[in-house]
Amino acid sequence: MKTQDISKLSGEELGRKLDEMKKQMVSLKLTHKMAPIENPMRIRGLRKTIARLSTEFLKRQNAA
């Protein structure tokens, strides 16, 4: 998810998306521990997306 797309999300959507991505990350890591996933770079991409979402979320909280 690109930064421009993230900045267009509302506060509620941002929080929901962040929770969804975190759950997906836990699931992906668990799957990878059991058996290697086909594309392990998805974990890195997901981690970076979570960081982008979290940064935008905190930026909005501090601005309010």
Short mmCIF file of C-alpha atoms in Angstrom, two decimals:
data_model
loop_
_atom_site.label_atom_id
_atom_site.label_comp_id
_atom_site.label_asym_id
_atom_site.label_seq_id
_atom_site.Cartn_x
_atom_site.Cartn_y
_atom_site.Cartn_z
CA MET A 1 0.00 0.00 0.00
CA LYS A 2 1.46 3.33 -1.03
CA THR A 3 1.80 6.35 1.23
CA GLN A 4 -0.61 8.35 -0.93
CA ASP A 5 -3.28 5.68 -0.50
CA ILE A 6 -2.70 5.60 3.24
CA SER A 7 -3.05 9.37 3.59
CA LYS A 8 -6.45 9.24 1.84
CA LEU A 9 -7.88 6.81 4.42
CA SER A 10 -10.07 8.13 7.23
CA GLY A 11 -8.99 7.66 10.83
CA GLU A 12 -11.39 4.77 11.39
CA GLU A 13 -10.36 3.03 8.16
CA LEU A 14 -6.71 3.51 9.09
CA GLY A 15 -7.15 1.81 12.46
CA ARG A 16 -9.14 -1.04 10.92
CA LYS A 17 -6.56 -1.56 8.18
CA LEU A 18 -3.73 -1.54 10.74
CA ASP A 19 -5.42 -4.23 12.84
CA GLU A 20 -6.12 -6.30 9.73
CA MET A 21 -2.50 -6.09 8.56
CA LYS A 22 -1.17 -7.05 12.01
CA LYS A 23 -3.41 -10.14 12.09
CA GLN A 24 -2.26 -11.03 8.58
CA MET A 25 1.38 -10.65 9.66
CA VAL A 26 0.93 -13.00 12.63
CA SER A 27 -0.77 -15.55 10.39
CA LEU A 28 1.93 -15.28 7.74
CA LYS A 29 4.75 -15.67 10.28
CA LEU A 30 3.08 -18.71 11.82
CA THR A 31 2.63 -20.31 8.41
CA HIS A 32 6.25 -19.58 7.56
CA LYS A 33 7.45 -21.25 10.78
CA MET A 34 5.54 -24.45 9.96
CA ALA A 35 6.60 -24.66 6.32
CA PRO A 36 8.43 -22.10 4.19
CA ILE A 37 6.05 -19.87 2.29
CA GLU A 38 6.42 -19.47 -1.45
CA ASN A 39 7.43 -15.81 -1.33
CA PRO A 40 9.10 -14.83 1.97
CA MET A 41 9.48 -11.24 0.73
CA ARG A 42 5.76 -10.82 1.50
CA ILE A 43 6.70 -10.73 5.18
CA ARG A 44 9.06 -7.81 4.60
CA GLY A 45 6.53 -5.94 2.48
CA LEU A 46 3.80 -6.46 5.04
CA ARG A 47 6.08 -5.30 7.86
CA LYS A 48 6.85 -2.10 5.94
CA THR A 49 3.17 -1.50 5.20
CA ILE A 50 2.37 -1.88 8.90
CA ALA A 51 5.10 0.66 9.68
CA ARG A 52 3.64 3.12 7.16
CA LEU A 53 0.13 2.69 8.57
CA SER A 54 1.37 3.03 12.13
CA THR A 55 3.34 6.18 11.31
CA GLU A 56 0.32 7.84 9.71
CA PHE A 57 -1.92 6.74 12.59
CA LEU A 58 0.42 8.22 15.22
CA LYS A 59 0.93 11.38 13.18
CA ARG A 60 -2.84 11.95 13.14
CA GLN A 61 -3.16 11.24 16.87
CA ASN A 62 -0.44 13.74 17.73
CA ALA A 63 -1.95 16.38 15.45
CA ALA A 64 -5.37 16.13 17.11
#
